[in-house]
Each structure stands twice: as C-alpha cells, then as structure tokens.
Coordinates of C-alpha atoms in Angstrom, one line a residue:
X106 CA -0.7 6.9 12.6
X107 CA -4.2 7.5 12.3
X108 CA -5.0 5.6 16.0
X109 CA -3.4 4.1 18.9
X110 CA -4.0 1.4 20.8
X111 CA -1.4 -0.6 22.5
X112 CA -3.1 -3.2 24.1
X113 CA -3.8 -5.2 20.9
X114 CA -0.8 -7.4 20.1
X115 CA -0.3 -9.4 17.4
X116 CA 2.9 -12.5 18.2
X117 CA 5.8 -12.3 15.6
X118 CA 6.7 -15.7 15.1
X119 CA 7.6 -15.4 11.3
X120 CA 5.0 -17.6 9.5
X121 CA 1.9 -15.9 10.1
X122 CA 1.6 -12.5 10.2
X123 CA -1.2 -10.8 8.4
X124 CA -1.2 -8.4 5.5
X125 CA -3.6 -7.4 8.0
X126 CA -1.8 -7.6 10.8
X127 CA 0.8 -4.6 9.4
X128 CA -1.9 -2.1 9.1
X129 CA -2.6 -2.7 13.1
X130 CA 0.4 -2.0 13.6
X131 CA 1.9 0.5 11.3
X132 CA -2.0 2.7 12.4
X133 CA -3.7 1.6 14.9
X134 CA -0.5 1.8 17.5
X135 CA -0.6 -2.7 18.0
X136 CA 2.2 -4.1 19.5
X137 CA 4.4 -6.9 19.1
X138 CA 5.5 -9.5 20.7
X139 CA 7.4 -12.4 20.4
X140 CA 6.4 -16.1 20.2
X141 CA 8.7 -18.4 22.7
X142 CA 9.5 -21.1 20.2
X143 CA 11.2 -18.1 18.0
X144 CA 13.1 -17.3 20.7
X145 CA 14.9 -21.1 21.0
X146 CA 15.5 -20.4 16.8
X147 CA 17.1 -17.2 17.2
X148 CA 19.5 -18.1 19.8
X149 CA 20.6 -20.8 18.0
X150 CA 21.4 -18.8 14.6
X151 CA 22.8 -16.2 17.1
X152 CA 25.2 -18.5 18.5
X153 CA 26.4 -19.9 15.0
X154 CA 27.1 -17.2 13.8
X155 CA 29.3 -16.3 16.5
X156 CA 31.3 -19.3 16.8
X157 CA 32.1 -17.8 12.8
X158 CA 33.6 -14.4 14.1
X159 CA 35.7 -16.2 16.4
X160 CA 36.7 -18.2 13.9
X161 CA 39.1 -18.7 10.8
X162 CA 36.2 -19.5 8.3
X163 CA 35.0 -17.7 5.4
X164 CA 31.2 -16.5 6.0
X165 CA 30.1 -13.9 3.8
X166 CA 29.4 -10.7 5.7
X167 CA 30.7 -12.7 8.7
X168 CA 34.5 -12.8 8.5
X169 CA 34.8 -10.8 4.8
X170 CA 33.3 -8.1 3.2
X171 CA 30.4 -6.8 1.5
X172 CA 29.3 -6.3 -1.9
X173 CA 33.0 -6.1 -4.8
X174 CA 34.3 -5.8 -0.7
X175 CA 33.4 -10.3 -0.1
X176 CA 37.2 -10.7 -0.8
X177 CA 38.6 -8.8 2.0
X178 CA 39.0 -10.7 4.8
X179 CA 38.7 -9.0 8.3
X180 CA 40.5 -9.5 11.3
X181 CA 38.5 -10.9 14.6
X182 CA 39.0 -7.5 16.1
X183 CA 37.3 -5.5 13.6
X184 CA 34.2 -7.9 13.1
X185 CA 32.0 -5.9 14.8
X186 CA 32.8 -2.4 14.2
X187 CA 32.2 -3.6 10.2
X188 CA 28.4 -4.0 11.2
X189 CA 28.1 -1.0 13.3
X190 CA 30.8 0.8 9.6
X191 CA 28.4 -1.0 8.1
X192 CA 24.6 0.7 8.9
X193 CA 26.6 4.1 9.0
X194 CA 28.5 4.8 5.4
X195 CA 24.6 2.4 4.1
X196 CA 22.7 4.8 6.0
X197 CA 22.7 7.9 2.5
X198 CA 19.2 7.9 2.0
X199 CA 17.7 11.6 0.4
X200 CA 14.1 12.8 -0.3
X201 CA 11.4 13.3 2.3
X202 CA 11.4 10.7 5.1
X203 CA 8.7 7.7 5.5
X204 CA 5.0 8.9 6.9
X205 CA 4.8 7.2 10.0
X206 CA 2.8 4.1 9.5
X207 CA 5.1 2.9 6.8
X208 CA 8.4 2.9 9.4
X209 CA 5.8 0.9 11.6
X210 CA 5.2 -1.4 9.0
X211 CA 9.1 -1.6 7.6
X212 CA 9.7 -1.8 11.5
X213 CA 7.7 -5.2 11.9
X214 CA 8.2 -6.6 8.7
X215 CA 11.9 -5.9 9.9
X216 CA 11.3 -7.5 12.6
X217 CA 9.3 -11.2 11.3
X218 CA 11.6 -11.6 9.4
X219 CA 14.9 -12.0 11.9
X220 CA 12.3 -13.9 14.6
X221 CA 12.2 -17.3 11.4
X222 CA 16.4 -17.7 13.0
X223 CA 18.0 -17.9 10.1
X224 CA 19.6 -14.3 10.1
X225 CA 22.2 -14.4 12.8
X226 CA 20.4 -11.9 15.1
X227 CA 21.1 -11.7 19.3
X228 CA 17.9 -11.5 21.4
X229 CA 18.9 -8.8 23.4
X230 CA 19.4 -6.1 19.3
X231 CA 16.1 -8.3 18.7
X232 CA 15.0 -7.5 21.1
X233 CA 15.7 -3.4 21.4
X234 CA 13.7 -3.6 18.1
X235 CA 10.8 -4.5 18.9
X236 CA 11.1 -1.8 21.5
X237 CA 11.7 0.7 19.8
X238 CA 8.0 0.0 17.5
X239 CA 6.7 -0.8 20.7
X240 CA 7.4 2.4 22.3
X241 CA 6.7 4.3 20.1
X242 CA 10.2 5.5 18.1
X243 CA 10.0 6.5 15.0
X244 CA 13.8 5.9 12.4
X245 CA 12.8 8.9 10.4
X246 CA 14.1 6.3 6.7
X247 CA 14.6 8.7 4.0
X248 CA 11.7 7.4 0.7
X249 CA 14.8 7.8 -2.4
X250 CA 18.2 6.1 -2.0
X251 CA 17.2 1.8 -2.3
X252 CA 17.4 -0.2 -5.9
X253 CA 15.3 -3.2 -4.3
X254 CA 19.3 -5.7 -4.2
X255 CA 20.4 -6.6 -2.6
X256 CA 17.1 -5.5 -0.3
X257 CA 16.6 -2.1 1.2
X258 CA 20.9 -1.4 2.2
X259 CA 20.0 1.9 2.3
X260 CA 16.2 3.0 3.6
X261 CA 17.3 -0.3 6.3
X262 CA 20.1 1.1 7.1
X263 CA 18.4 4.5 8.5
X264 CA 15.7 1.9 10.1
X265 CA 18.5 0.3 12.6
X266 CA 20.5 3.1 12.8
X267 CA 18.5 4.0 16.5
X268 CA 19.0 0.7 17.8
X269 CA 22.9 1.7 18.5
X270 CA 22.3 5.7 19.3
X271 CA 22.9 6.9 15.6
X272 CA 20.2 8.9 13.1
X273 CA 17.0 10.4 14.0
X274 CA 13.4 9.8 14.6
X275 CA 10.2 10.7 15.2
X276 CA 9.5 10.5 19.4
X277 CA 6.5 12.0 20.9
X278 CA 6.0 14.2 18.2
X279 CA 8.6 15.3 17.6
X280 CA 12.0 15.0 15.3
X281 CA 15.2 14.5 18.0
X282 CA 18.3 12.6 18.2
X283 CA 18.3 8.2 18.3
X284 CA 20.4 8.6 21.4
X285 CA 18.3 11.0 23.1
X286 CA 15.1 8.9 22.4
X287 CA 16.9 6.1 24.4
X288 CA 17.7 8.2 27.2
X289 CA 13.9 9.1 26.8
X290 CA 12.4 6.0 27.3
X291 CA 15.1 4.1 29.8
X292 CA 17.3 2.4 26.8
X293 CA 21.2 2.2 25.7
X294 CA 22.2 1.9 22.4
X295 CA 23.3 -2.2 21.7
X296 CA 26.8 -3.1 20.6
X297 CA 26.1 -5.0 17.3
X298 CA 27.5 -8.1 16.7
X299 CA 29.1 -9.8 13.4
X300 CA 26.2 -10.1 10.8
X301 CA 24.0 -8.4 13.2
X302 CA 23.9 -5.1 10.9
X303 CA 24.2 -7.4 7.5
X304 CA 21.0 -9.2 8.9
X305 CA 19.1 -5.5 9.2
X306 CA 20.1 -3.6 6.8
X307 CA 19.2 -6.8 3.7
X308 CA 16.2 -7.3 3.7
X309 CA 13.1 -5.9 1.5
X310 CA 11.8 -4.9 4.8
X311 CA 11.4 -1.2 3.1
X312 CA 9.2 -1.5 -0.8
X313 CA 7.0 -4.5 1.5
X314 CA 5.7 -2.1 4.0
X315 CA 4.8 0.8 1.3
X316 CA 3.7 -2.0 -1.0
X317 CA 1.1 -3.7 1.7
X318 CA -0.4 -0.9 3.1
X319 CA -0.7 0.6 -0.9
X320 CA -2.7 -2.9 -1.6
X321 CA -5.0 -3.6 1.3
X322 CA -5.5 0.8 0.4
X323 CA -6.4 -0.1 -3.2
X324 CA -8.5 -3.2 -2.5
X325 CA -10.9 -0.7 -0.4
X326 CA -10.6 2.3 -3.5
X327 CA -11.6 -0.5 -5.6
X328 CA -14.7 -1.4 -3.7
X329 CA -15.5 2.4 -4.4
X330 CA -15.5 2.8 -7.6
X331 CA -17.5 0.2 -7.7
X332 CA -20.2 2.5 -6.5
X333 CA -18.8 5.6 -8.1
X334 CA -19.2 3.7 -11.1
X335 CA -23.4 2.5 -10.1
X336 CA -23.6 6.8 -9.0
X337 CA -22.7 7.6 -12.9
X338 CA -24.7 4.1 -14.2
X339 CA -28.3 5.8 -12.2
X340 CA -27.5 8.5 -13.4
X341 CA -26.7 8.7 -17.0
X342 CA -29.8 6.6 -16.7
X343 CA -27.4 3.8 -17.5
X344 CA -29.5 -0.5 -18.5
X345 CA -28.8 -2.6 -16.7
X346 CA -28.5 -6.0 -19.0
X347 CA -24.4 -5.7 -18.7
X348 CA -24.5 -7.0 -15.4
X349 CA -26.6 -9.8 -15.9
X350 CA -25.1 -13.5 -14.2
X351 CA -25.3 -15.7 -17.2
X352 CA -23.3 -12.9 -19.3
X353 CA -20.2 -13.2 -16.9
X354 CA -20.5 -17.0 -16.5
X355 CA -19.7 -17.2 -20.4
X356 CA -16.4 -15.7 -19.3
X357 CA -15.9 -16.9 -15.0
X358 CA -12.9 -13.8 -14.5
X359 CA -13.2 -13.7 -10.7
X360 CA -12.9 -10.2 -10.4
X361 CA -15.3 -9.5 -13.3
X362 CA -18.1 -12.0 -11.4
X363 CA -17.5 -9.9 -7.9
X364 CA -17.7 -7.0 -10.1
X365 CA -21.0 -6.8 -11.8
X366 CA -23.0 -8.7 -8.5
X367 CA -21.7 -5.2 -6.5
X368 CA -23.0 -3.3 -10.0
X369 CA -26.2 -5.5 -9.1
X370 CA -27.6 -5.3 -6.3
X371 CA -26.0 -1.7 -5.5
X372 CA -28.7 -0.3 -8.9
X373 CA -31.1 -2.2 -7.2
X374 CA -34.2 -1.9 -7.0
X375 CA -33.8 1.2 -8.7
X376 CA -36.9 3.7 -10.1
X377 CA -34.6 5.8 -12.3
X378 CA -33.1 3.0 -14.8
X379 CA -37.1 1.1 -14.7
X380 CA -38.1 4.1 -16.1
X381 CA -35.5 5.2 -18.8
X382 CA -34.6 1.7 -19.1
X383 CA -37.1 1.0 -22.3
X384 CA -35.6 2.0 -26.5
X385 CA -32.2 1.5 -25.3
X386 CA -29.8 -1.8 -25.7
X387 CA -26.7 -0.8 -24.7
X388 CA -24.4 1.8 -22.9
X389 CA -20.9 3.4 -23.9
X390 CA -18.1 1.2 -22.5
X391 CA -17.1 2.9 -19.3
X392 CA -20.4 1.9 -18.0
X393 CA -20.7 -1.0 -19.5
X394 CA -17.5 -2.9 -19.3
X395 CA -17.4 -1.6 -16.3
X396 CA -16.8 -5.5 -14.9
X397 CA -14.8 -6.7 -17.6
X398 CA -12.7 -3.5 -16.1
X399 CA -13.0 -3.3 -12.7
X400 CA -13.5 -6.8 -12.3
X401 CA -8.8 -6.8 -14.5
X402 CA -7.7 -5.0 -11.5
X403 CA -9.3 -7.1 -8.7
X404 CA -7.6 -10.0 -10.4
X405 CA -4.5 -8.2 -10.3
X406 CA -4.8 -6.8 -6.9
X407 CA -5.2 -10.1 -5.7
X408 CA -1.9 -11.8 -7.5
X409 CA -0.4 -9.0 -5.8
X410 CA -2.2 -9.5 -2.6
X411 CA -1.0 -13.5 -3.1
X412 CA 2.8 -12.7 -3.3
X413 CA 2.9 -10.3 -0.8
X414 CA 1.7 -13.2 1.2
X415 CA 4.5 -15.2 0.6
X416 CA 7.0 -12.4 1.5
X417 CA 5.6 -10.7 4.8
X418 CA 7.0 -14.5 6.4
X419 CA 9.9 -14.9 4.0
X420 CA 13.1 -14.2 4.9
X421 CA 15.2 -11.9 3.0
X422 CA 18.2 -11.4 3.8
X423 CA 21.6 -12.8 3.0
X424 CA 23.8 -15.6 4.2
X425 CA 21.2 -17.3 5.1
X426 CA 21.9 -19.6 8.1
X427 CA 21.4 -22.5 9.5
X428 CA 21.9 -23.7 12.6
X429 CA 20.9 -27.3 13.1
X430 CA 22.9 -28.3 9.7
X431 CA 26.3 -25.4 10.8
X432 CA 25.8 -23.7 7.6
X433 CA 25.3 -20.7 6.0
X434 CA 24.4 -19.7 2.6
X435 CA 24.9 -17.0 0.2
X436 CA 22.3 -16.4 -2.0
X437 CA 19.9 -13.6 -2.9
X438 CA 16.8 -13.9 -1.3
X439 CA 16.8 -10.4 -1.0
X440 CA 16.7 -9.5 -4.5
X441 CA 13.5 -7.4 -5.1
X442 CA 12.3 -8.5 -8.6
X443 CA 8.7 -10.3 -7.8
X444 CA 7.3 -7.3 -5.3
X445 CA 9.0 -4.9 -8.2
X446 CA 7.0 -6.9 -11.0
X447 CA 4.1 -6.9 -8.8
X448 CA 3.7 -3.6 -7.9
X449 CA 4.8 -2.6 -11.5
X450 CA 1.3 -4.9 -11.9
X451 CA -0.5 -2.7 -9.3
X452 CA 0.8 0.2 -10.9
X453 CA -0.9 0.2 -14.1
X454 CA -4.1 -1.9 -12.2
X455 CA -4.6 0.6 -10.2
X456 CA -4.3 3.9 -12.9
X457 CA -7.3 2.0 -14.9
X458 CA -9.3 2.1 -12.1
X459 CA -9.2 6.5 -12.5
X460 CA -9.2 6.5 -16.1
X461 CA -12.3 4.6 -16.7
X462 CA -13.7 7.0 -14.1
X463 CA -12.9 10.1 -16.1
X464 CA -14.1 9.2 -19.2
X465 CA -17.7 8.7 -16.7
X466 CA -16.8 11.6 -15.5
X467 CA -16.9 13.6 -19.1
X468 CA -20.0 11.9 -20.0
X469 CA -21.2 13.3 -16.7
X470 CA -20.6 16.9 -17.5
X471 CA -21.5 16.5 -20.9
X472 CA -25.3 17.3 -21.5
X473 CA -25.0 15.9 -25.5
X474 CA -24.3 13.0 -24.7
X475 CA -25.7 13.1 -20.9
X476 CA -29.5 14.8 -20.7
X477 CA -28.2 16.0 -17.9
X478 CA -27.9 20.5 -17.7
X479 CA -24.2 20.9 -18.9
X480 CA -21.5 20.9 -16.6
X481 CA -23.9 19.4 -14.1
X482 CA -25.2 23.5 -12.8
X483 CA -28.3 25.4 -13.0
X484 CA -28.1 27.9 -14.8
X485 CA -25.5 27.1 -16.8
X486 CA -22.8 30.0 -18.3
X487 CA -23.1 32.3 -15.6
X488 CA -22.0 28.7 -13.8
X489 CA -19.0 26.3 -14.3
X490 CA -20.5 23.8 -12.0
X491 CA -17.8 20.6 -12.7
X492 CA -16.6 21.6 -15.4
X493 CA -12.7 21.5 -14.3
X494 CA -13.3 19.1 -11.9
X495 CA -13.4 16.9 -14.6
X496 CA -10.1 18.8 -16.0
X497 CA -8.2 17.7 -12.4
X498 CA -9.8 14.3 -12.6
X499 CA -8.0 13.9 -16.8
X500 CA -4.8 15.6 -15.7
X501 CA -5.0 12.8 -12.5
X502 CA -4.9 10.4 -15.0
X503 CA -2.4 11.7 -17.4
X504 CA -0.5 11.8 -14.9
X505 CA -0.2 8.3 -13.9
X506 CA 0.1 6.6 -17.3
X507 CA 3.4 8.3 -17.1
X508 CA 3.7 6.3 -13.4
X509 CA 2.4 4.0 -15.0
X510 CA 5.9 3.3 -17.1
X511 CA 6.9 -0.5 -15.3
X512 CA 10.2 0.1 -13.2
X513 CA 11.1 -3.2 -13.2
X514 CA 12.6 -3.4 -17.4
X515 CA 14.8 -1.4 -15.7
X516 CA 18.9 -2.4 -13.7
X517 CA 21.0 -0.4 -12.8
X518 CA 25.6 -2.3 -11.4
X519 CA 25.9 -1.2 -8.5
X520 CA 28.7 -2.4 -6.6
X521 CA 31.4 -2.1 -8.7
X522 CA 29.3 -4.9 -11.0
X523 CA 29.2 -7.5 -8.2
X524 CA 25.8 -6.7 -7.6
X525 CA 25.2 -6.4 -11.7
X526 CA 21.2 -7.0 -12.0
X527 CA 18.6 -4.9 -9.7
X528 CA 15.1 -4.6 -9.4
X529 CA 13.8 -1.2 -8.7
X530 CA 11.7 -2.6 -6.5
X531 CA 11.6 -0.2 -3.4
X532 CA 10.7 2.5 -6.2
X533 CA 8.2 0.3 -8.2
X534 CA 5.7 0.6 -4.3
X535 CA 6.9 4.3 -4.2
X536 CA 5.2 5.5 -7.7
X537 CA 2.1 2.3 -6.7
X538 CA 1.7 4.8 -3.3
X539 CA 1.1 7.4 -6.4
X540 CA -0.4 6.0 -8.9
X541 CA -2.6 5.0 -5.8
X542 CA -3.5 8.6 -4.3
X543 CA -3.8 9.6 -8.2
X544 CA -6.4 7.3 -8.4
X545 CA -8.3 7.9 -4.8
X546 CA -8.6 11.3 -5.8
X547 CA -10.4 10.4 -9.1
X548 CA -12.5 8.1 -7.6
X549 CA -13.6 11.1 -5.1
X550 CA -14.2 13.4 -8.0
X551 CA -16.3 10.7 -9.7
X552 CA -18.6 10.3 -6.6
X553 CA -19.4 13.9 -5.9
X554 CA -20.6 15.1 -9.4
X555 CA -22.2 11.3 -9.3
X556 CA -24.0 12.9 -6.6
X557 CA -24.7 15.8 -8.3
X558 CA -26.3 14.4 -11.4
X559 CA -28.3 11.8 -9.4
X560 CA -30.1 14.7 -8.1
X561 CA -31.4 16.1 -11.2
X562 CA -33.2 12.4 -11.2
X563 CA -34.5 12.8 -7.5
X564 CA -38.4 12.5 -7.8
X565 CA -37.5 8.4 -9.2
X566 CA -36.1 6.1 -6.5
X567 CA -32.7 5.5 -6.7
X568 CA -31.2 1.9 -5.8
X569 CA -30.4 1.3 -2.3
X570 CA -26.8 1.0 -2.7
X571 CA -26.5 3.8 -5.0
X572 CA -29.0 5.4 -2.4
X573 CA -26.4 5.0 0.9
X574 CA -23.5 6.5 -1.0
X575 CA -25.0 9.8 -2.2
X576 CA -26.1 10.5 1.8
X577 CA -22.6 9.4 2.6
X578 CA -22.1 11.5 -0.2
X579 CA -24.4 14.5 0.7
X580 CA -23.3 14.5 4.3
X581 CA -20.0 15.9 4.2
X582 CA -20.8 17.9 0.5
X583 CA -24.5 19.9 -0.3
X584 CA -26.0 20.0 -3.7
X585 CA -24.3 22.9 -5.9
X586 CA -27.6 25.1 -6.9
X587 CA -24.5 27.3 -7.9
X588 CA -20.1 27.9 -8.1
X589 CA -18.5 26.3 -4.8
X590 CA -15.5 27.1 -4.6
X591 CA -14.8 23.2 -5.3
X592 CA -11.5 22.0 -3.8
X593 CA -12.3 21.6 -0.4
X594 CA -15.4 20.0 -1.1
X595 CA -13.5 17.3 -3.2
X596 CA -11.6 17.0 -0.1
X597 CA -14.3 16.3 2.3
X598 CA -15.0 13.8 -0.2
X599 CA -12.0 12.6 -0.6
X600 CA -10.9 12.0 3.0
X601 CA -14.3 9.7 3.2
X602 CA -13.0 7.3 0.5
X603 CA -9.4 8.1 2.4
X604 CA -11.5 6.5 6.3
X605 CA -13.5 4.2 4.2
X606 CA -16.2 5.5 4.9
X607 CA -18.6 5.1 1.8
X608 CA -17.9 2.2 1.6
X609 CA -19.4 1.5 5.2
X610 CA -22.3 3.1 4.6
X611 CA -23.1 1.0 1.3
X612 CA -22.5 -2.1 3.5
X613 CA -24.8 -0.9 6.6
X614 CA -27.5 -1.2 3.5
X615 CA -27.3 -3.6 1.5
X616 CA -24.4 -5.4 2.6
X617 CA -20.8 -6.7 2.4
X618 CA -19.9 -5.9 -1.3
X619 CA -17.5 -8.0 -2.6

C-alpha cells in the first residue's frame, strides 16, 4: 500500500463502486462502510438461507455438497461444518502471495458483491470482513490456483480463511497466524452458517482485482507512451504532418483522435520540428503511425474499462438468492469469461505500446537512421551509450510476445467434468500484469533515450509538452556525457512512470492530456 488515509471512506451499496474507488481503497488505505439499505438486503437474504438450512429442501451448496458432489445430501447437523470444510479444502494455492494492493482490492470487490443481498451472507460475517479490510489485516493469498470458474475458488478461500481464524495474514508489517492477528485486533473468529463459505469463495474478485489495478496503471502508461513518442519524434527531427486533425477526422476512431491531439499539443511550439520539416514529407511508421497504434490500444483499454465497471458491481457467486421470491437459482455468474477475454485483449494492447516504443528506440540509437551520434553518446566506440538499453527493450518486447498469447482459448475440465469449461481468466489477469510491467520498463527506457537524444538539439526550443517531460526526466537522471552504470538510471525513470510523475509534469505545463 503506497499511502494510508483511513479518514477517507467509500460507502458500499453494491451498485456504484468506481474503479477509482478500488484504487483508493487498495493503494491509499481508504476504509469502507456499508450503506444502510444494504444491511436490510443482506439480512433478508441471510434469513432465506437460514430457513433452507433447517428444511428438507434441496438447495445447492446449502443442503448439498459442491461441484460434482452436488448430488450428495448434507445432514442438518453438518451444514455449518460443510462451509468451514469448503474454505479449508479449497485453500490450496501455490506461488508467491499477491501484493497488498491486490489483496485489498480483492477484499473490497468481494464485500461489494456480497452487499447486494443475493449471496446469503450474514451481517456478522460481512461486518468481520469489513473490519479486516479497515484494520489492515490482509490475508496471505497465493497467486496461483484459479482456473477462473467457479470463480476464483482457490484464492478467495485463502482470502476468507482468516475470518474464521485460519490461514495467515499480514498485519502491522508482519506475517502471522490469522488467529493471532484477530486476537491483537480485539476480534474473535466468526462461525459460518449455511451458504456462507460458498458466498465468500465463489466469485471473480481475484481476477477482477488484478484487472482493475492493471487497467488504471495502463491508462497512465498510455499517456506516458504518447509523451515518450513525442520526445522521440522531436529528437529524430520528425515532421508533424501525420498528426493533422483533418487526416484523423477521416478515420474517426476515438483513441486515434485522442492520441493525435496529444502529440500535437506535446510538440506545439517546437523550433526543432519547424527547422527540419522542409524537404521531408513523411517519417517511418513508428513515428508516423503513433496515433493509429497507440490509439488502438486506447480503444482496447476503453473496452476493458467498460467490462470492469460492470463486473465490480455484479453478483458473481452461486446459487444466487432472491429472498423476495423465496428462491435460490443455480447459474453461472461466477464464470470468468468476460474478464478472461478482456484481459487477454488488455495484454495484446499493452504489449503493442512496448513494441512500437522499442522500434523508436532502435531508430534513436542507429546513427544511419537518426543522424545523431552513434548510440546517443559522445566519443562512441570508447563509449557504448544506449546500445544495450535498446537490447533490454528488445528482450522485454519479445517476452511480451509470448505472454500476449490468449489464455482464454484454453480450457481444462475440473471437478470430475462437472465444471467442464473454465475461463483461465485469473491467468489472463496475472499475465496482463506481467505484460504491463515489461511495457512500463520499455517506455521508461524510451523516455531516458529520448531525453538524451533531444539534448543534441537543445540549441533549439522543443515543444512545451516535451520540454516538461525532458525536464522531469532530467530531474532524476543527468545527461550522459560518457558511459555510466545504466540500470539504476532506468529504475529511476521507471519510478517516475509508476508514480505518474511524467504525465503530471506535462499536464501542469500544457493542461490535461486525453
């Protein structure tokens, strides 16, 4: 968690959570509270489940086993134990634990789904979940083990175990047994009633949490990539003709027009481009087609945002309780296919930001294409300059080509073929995060190389936006007159990208980018 602001709250009603709310809770320590109307809905749903629990009705997950064991009747005396057994047996994840911001986002999304009053959770268990989130008691959740249907059963079981005093948590900077953390916080483990284990672990909150935070970071990266491209365009003495609004009006994709406008504003007032524009009619695709390539990524991210805005306010467990009608309906809202497809699209789209960025870097370091000193350094030969920085970008781009293969085209049957088509949405989201991380590094390297390249033309005035970006980079990394240890310098610029510092500096100079 980057900062903590427990004085800011998000009121949850299950229907109006925004993606920005998720980030505020996940990364800024905002707390949550339940809307009063949700309490009524939760209690009505819970009362319906309690009635079924004490009846002879056959209701999936309440009076029966789970998955392929749905045909097994559970005696009344064992129906509460069934729910505890569910969490223990399904908490079998492997791999590194999710970082804290993703875990907090998972908790928030699961709570926001439960407050809709269609899951049969009791108010006592729900309040315990809210308390853990608000107190900063974060379950340790391994990142591997979900196939994305029936929801994220494995990670969400790990997420829920601390409610009943099992599993591990991070609390006050330490990893400890959940029972100990509850005791330190003055809480006692809750006792699960019928349906409550299933309500807690059946849903899409794990893949959804990863997806939301990835999307918000990618939206910032998309703006940063426009800035990096504008730096390279100026440094390579490009021509501005390809960004003429008349051209883009004839192919009015939303993202394309946004990016073209950003580039125009970033390079506005450039003496460099003005000097070198005569006698040249067009640039290479990696410069000329920035609006089309970056713009397509913007449109893809817009689609992903739309999917997530629906998903974070959805009920995604099973069965779904309709207390006013007195029915529990078994359906498939837990299936992660909408997120799986969206996050595969996300990965492809973000990978393209890195792919075209690396091509611009290749032009920057190639003196035969750039007219700049070889590898952007004086006395090249003795100095290698940015030669291998471009190799690093090439390596990351090639990694992304493998990672961008869609995982949603795969399915593997589970639960003795009862669950015979799964989404692999959890991995779509996880590899989307990996692609994003790689792409962020590639764009950081372009900012570093582009700033170095622009210095060779600084007798002329750059555009107002590119000047602000260059100054921001130079605040972290100096002009390199000779070879230096480059890795720490790349990390400094990457930190600027992660914090959104480059975008902020540019927007303070020329106003908000689109």
